[in-house]
């Protein structure tokens, strides 16, 4: 699957996947943090999934991210959600995607990766159309299936 280059853009994730939470990002961290983290993992290069007993978040390039820390924090303790819960590095760990899914199925809501992957494919369709060169033929802007990924 394709990936966006560069650092995680937390505002983009919130805007594209949680549009009703723009301006109210805390609600994502109160029940959908694992979805937000998984989406970051699927969209960007070099992302690790991390969890503790009450929060899920991605890690990339020396920074931890979540919906309330969209630009990332160097210290895990500085994530707003971890700060308010008093959880830190000793209470958090990196997980592979299967372990992440299993952990949150047991400790939160069930993650339906197929549904999330479908949402991500829809994002790529929108993103590809929106970012196609303006002088591209109209059918090239509409037909994204034959483009290399």
mmCIF file of C-alpha atoms in Angstrom:
data_model
loop_
_atom_site.group_PDB
_atom_site.id
_atom_site.type_symbol
_atom_site.label_atom_id
_atom_site.label_comp_id
_atom_site.label_asym_id
_atom_site.label_seq_id
_atom_site.Cartn_x
_atom_site.Cartn_y
_atom_site.Cartn_z
ATOM 1 C CA UNK A 1 0.000 0.000 0.000
ATOM 2 C CA UNK A 2 1.199 3.515 -0.726
ATOM 3 C CA UNK A 3 2.331 5.851 1.997
ATOM 4 C CA UNK A 4 2.488 9.598 2.365
ATOM 5 C CA UNK A 5 6.023 10.928 2.643
ATOM 6 C CA UNK A 6 7.225 12.888 5.610
ATOM 7 C CA UNK A 7 6.063 13.354 9.154
ATOM 8 C CA UNK A 8 2.605 12.364 10.375
ATOM 9 C CA UNK A 9 0.150 15.197 9.814
ATOM 10 C CA UNK A 10 -2.270 14.694 12.685
ATOM 11 C CA UNK A 11 -4.535 17.491 11.538
ATOM 12 C CA UNK A 12 -4.948 15.804 8.155
ATOM 13 C CA UNK A 13 -5.932 12.515 9.826
ATOM 14 C CA UNK A 14 -8.503 14.247 12.010
ATOM 15 C CA UNK A 15 -9.893 16.357 9.161
ATOM 16 C CA UNK A 16 -10.183 13.447 6.695
ATOM 17 C CA UNK A 17 -11.255 10.613 9.009
ATOM 18 C CA UNK A 18 -12.913 12.363 11.970
ATOM 19 C CA UNK A 19 -14.380 15.552 10.459
ATOM 20 C CA UNK A 20 -16.963 15.965 13.242
ATOM 21 C CA UNK A 21 -14.131 16.067 15.797
ATOM 22 C CA UNK A 22 -12.231 19.009 14.286
ATOM 23 C CA UNK A 23 -11.907 21.464 17.153
ATOM 24 C CA UNK A 24 -12.933 18.734 19.635
ATOM 25 C CA UNK A 25 -9.987 16.349 19.188
ATOM 26 C CA UNK A 26 -10.218 15.081 22.762
ATOM 27 C CA UNK A 27 -13.256 12.985 21.836
ATOM 28 C CA UNK A 28 -11.049 10.930 19.501
ATOM 29 C CA UNK A 29 -8.742 10.147 22.425
ATOM 30 C CA UNK A 30 -11.759 8.999 24.430
ATOM 31 C CA UNK A 31 -12.586 5.891 22.454
ATOM 32 C CA UNK A 32 -11.168 6.140 18.928
ATOM 33 C CA UNK A 33 -7.465 6.616 19.625
ATOM 34 C CA UNK A 34 -6.669 3.138 18.281
ATOM 35 C CA UNK A 35 -8.446 3.975 14.990
ATOM 36 C CA UNK A 36 -6.531 7.266 14.748
ATOM 37 C CA UNK A 37 -3.216 5.478 15.453
ATOM 38 C CA UNK A 38 -3.958 2.699 12.938
ATOM 39 C CA UNK A 39 -4.798 5.251 10.235
ATOM 40 C CA UNK A 40 -1.474 7.050 10.880
ATOM 41 C CA UNK A 41 0.292 3.674 10.646
ATOM 42 C CA UNK A 42 -1.341 2.934 7.293
ATOM 43 C CA UNK A 43 -0.850 6.409 5.779
ATOM 44 C CA UNK A 44 2.735 7.298 6.698
ATOM 45 C CA UNK A 45 6.138 5.673 6.317
ATOM 46 C CA UNK A 46 8.122 4.488 9.323
ATOM 47 C CA UNK A 47 5.270 4.468 11.852
ATOM 48 C CA UNK A 48 5.159 2.172 14.879
ATOM 49 C CA UNK A 49 1.981 1.453 16.846
ATOM 50 C CA UNK A 50 2.224 1.980 20.604
ATOM 51 C CA UNK A 51 -0.215 1.366 23.453
ATOM 52 C CA UNK A 52 -0.651 1.503 27.165
ATOM 53 C CA UNK A 53 -3.633 0.279 29.162
ATOM 54 C CA UNK A 54 -5.813 3.230 28.181
ATOM 55 C CA UNK A 55 -4.363 4.867 25.071
ATOM 56 C CA UNK A 56 -3.118 4.004 21.580
ATOM 57 C CA UNK A 57 -0.774 6.259 19.617
ATOM 58 C CA UNK A 58 1.695 6.178 16.734
ATOM 59 C CA UNK A 59 5.421 6.833 16.965
ATOM 60 C CA UNK A 60 7.500 8.138 14.075
ATOM 61 C CA UNK A 61 10.889 9.842 13.757
ATOM 62 C CA UNK A 62 11.418 10.341 17.474
ATOM 63 C CA UNK A 63 7.931 11.715 18.164
ATOM 64 C CA UNK A 64 4.705 10.358 19.639
ATOM 65 C CA UNK A 65 1.397 11.555 18.153
ATOM 66 C CA UNK A 66 -2.302 11.527 18.919
ATOM 67 C CA UNK A 67 -5.315 13.640 18.024
ATOM 68 C CA UNK A 68 -4.519 16.206 20.738
ATOM 69 C CA UNK A 69 -0.808 16.284 19.857
ATOM 70 C CA UNK A 70 -1.037 16.393 16.044
ATOM 71 C CA UNK A 71 2.510 17.750 15.579
ATOM 72 C CA UNK A 72 3.992 15.095 17.857
ATOM 73 C CA UNK A 73 5.777 15.161 21.189
ATOM 74 C CA UNK A 74 9.349 14.045 21.846
ATOM 75 C CA UNK A 75 8.388 12.724 25.268
ATOM 76 C CA UNK A 76 5.624 10.185 25.697
ATOM 77 C CA UNK A 77 4.635 11.872 28.940
ATOM 78 C CA UNK A 78 3.861 15.067 27.006
ATOM 79 C CA UNK A 79 0.985 13.539 25.046
ATOM 80 C CA UNK A 80 -2.043 15.278 26.539
ATOM 81 C CA UNK A 81 -3.918 12.008 27.094
ATOM 82 C CA UNK A 82 -0.950 10.305 28.805
ATOM 83 C CA UNK A 83 -0.289 13.412 30.869
ATOM 84 C CA UNK A 84 -3.832 13.457 32.249
ATOM 85 C CA UNK A 85 -3.766 9.700 32.948
ATOM 86 C CA UNK A 86 -0.283 9.748 34.476
ATOM 87 C CA UNK A 87 0.982 7.047 32.123
ATOM 88 C CA UNK A 88 4.475 7.105 30.704
ATOM 89 C CA UNK A 89 7.210 5.161 28.971
ATOM 90 C CA UNK A 90 7.345 2.360 31.546
ATOM 91 C CA UNK A 91 3.628 1.742 31.049
ATOM 92 C CA UNK A 92 3.689 1.818 27.222
ATOM 93 C CA UNK A 93 5.037 -0.508 24.554
ATOM 94 C CA UNK A 94 5.394 -0.859 20.785
ATOM 95 C CA UNK A 95 3.155 -3.419 19.095
ATOM 96 C CA UNK A 96 2.996 -5.093 15.703
ATOM 97 C CA UNK A 97 -0.258 -4.528 13.836
ATOM 98 C CA UNK A 98 -1.714 -7.961 14.724
ATOM 99 C CA UNK A 99 -0.860 -7.562 18.424
ATOM 100 C CA UNK A 100 -2.292 -4.024 18.334
ATOM 101 C CA UNK A 101 -5.555 -5.260 16.831
ATOM 102 C CA UNK A 102 -5.817 -8.113 19.326
ATOM 103 C CA UNK A 103 -4.967 -5.913 22.319
ATOM 104 C CA UNK A 104 -7.629 -3.326 21.455
ATOM 105 C CA UNK A 105 -10.191 -6.011 20.639
ATOM 106 C CA UNK A 106 -9.691 -7.277 24.212
ATOM 107 C CA UNK A 107 -9.254 -3.898 25.937
ATOM 108 C CA UNK A 108 -11.381 -1.510 23.923
ATOM 109 C CA UNK A 109 -13.714 -1.681 21.004
ATOM 110 C CA UNK A 110 -13.212 -4.195 18.250
ATOM 111 C CA UNK A 111 -11.045 -2.909 15.427
ATOM 112 C CA UNK A 112 -12.391 -3.922 12.064
ATOM 113 C CA UNK A 113 -9.274 -3.521 9.939
ATOM 114 C CA UNK A 114 -11.274 -4.252 6.788
ATOM 115 C CA UNK A 115 -13.561 -1.271 7.452
ATOM 116 C CA UNK A 116 -10.623 0.973 8.309
ATOM 117 C CA UNK A 117 -8.706 -0.181 5.236
ATOM 118 C CA UNK A 118 -11.780 0.607 3.114
ATOM 119 C CA UNK A 119 -11.881 4.123 4.611
ATOM 120 C CA UNK A 120 -8.186 4.505 3.819
ATOM 121 C CA UNK A 121 -8.703 3.352 0.205
ATOM 122 C CA UNK A 122 -11.481 5.971 -0.116
ATOM 123 C CA UNK A 123 -9.076 8.583 1.248
ATOM 124 C CA UNK A 124 -6.513 7.631 -1.414
ATOM 125 C CA UNK A 125 -9.148 8.029 -4.137
ATOM 126 C CA UNK A 126 -10.018 11.518 -2.894
ATOM 127 C CA UNK A 127 -6.382 12.446 -2.317
ATOM 128 C CA UNK A 128 -5.282 11.252 -5.764
ATOM 129 C CA UNK A 129 -8.059 13.184 -7.504
ATOM 130 C CA UNK A 130 -7.401 16.311 -5.455
ATOM 131 C CA UNK A 131 -3.651 16.203 -6.134
ATOM 132 C CA UNK A 132 -3.685 15.204 -9.804
ATOM 133 C CA UNK A 133 -1.899 17.688 -12.064
ATOM 134 C CA UNK A 134 -4.323 20.335 -13.304
ATOM 135 C CA UNK A 135 -3.328 19.705 -16.924
ATOM 136 C CA UNK A 136 -3.889 15.938 -16.662
ATOM 137 C CA UNK A 137 -6.594 14.514 -18.936
ATOM 138 C CA UNK A 138 -9.943 14.330 -17.160
ATOM 139 C CA UNK A 139 -10.072 10.536 -17.370
ATOM 140 C CA UNK A 140 -6.623 10.318 -15.736
ATOM 141 C CA UNK A 141 -7.925 12.326 -12.791
ATOM 142 C CA UNK A 142 -10.950 10.047 -12.409
ATOM 143 C CA UNK A 143 -9.346 6.677 -13.053
ATOM 144 C CA UNK A 144 -6.908 6.050 -10.213
ATOM 145 C CA UNK A 145 -7.077 2.247 -10.377
ATOM 146 C CA UNK A 146 -4.410 1.881 -13.033
ATOM 147 C CA UNK A 147 -1.909 4.143 -11.335
ATOM 148 C CA UNK A 148 1.074 2.507 -9.695
ATOM 149 C CA UNK A 149 0.961 2.424 -5.933
#
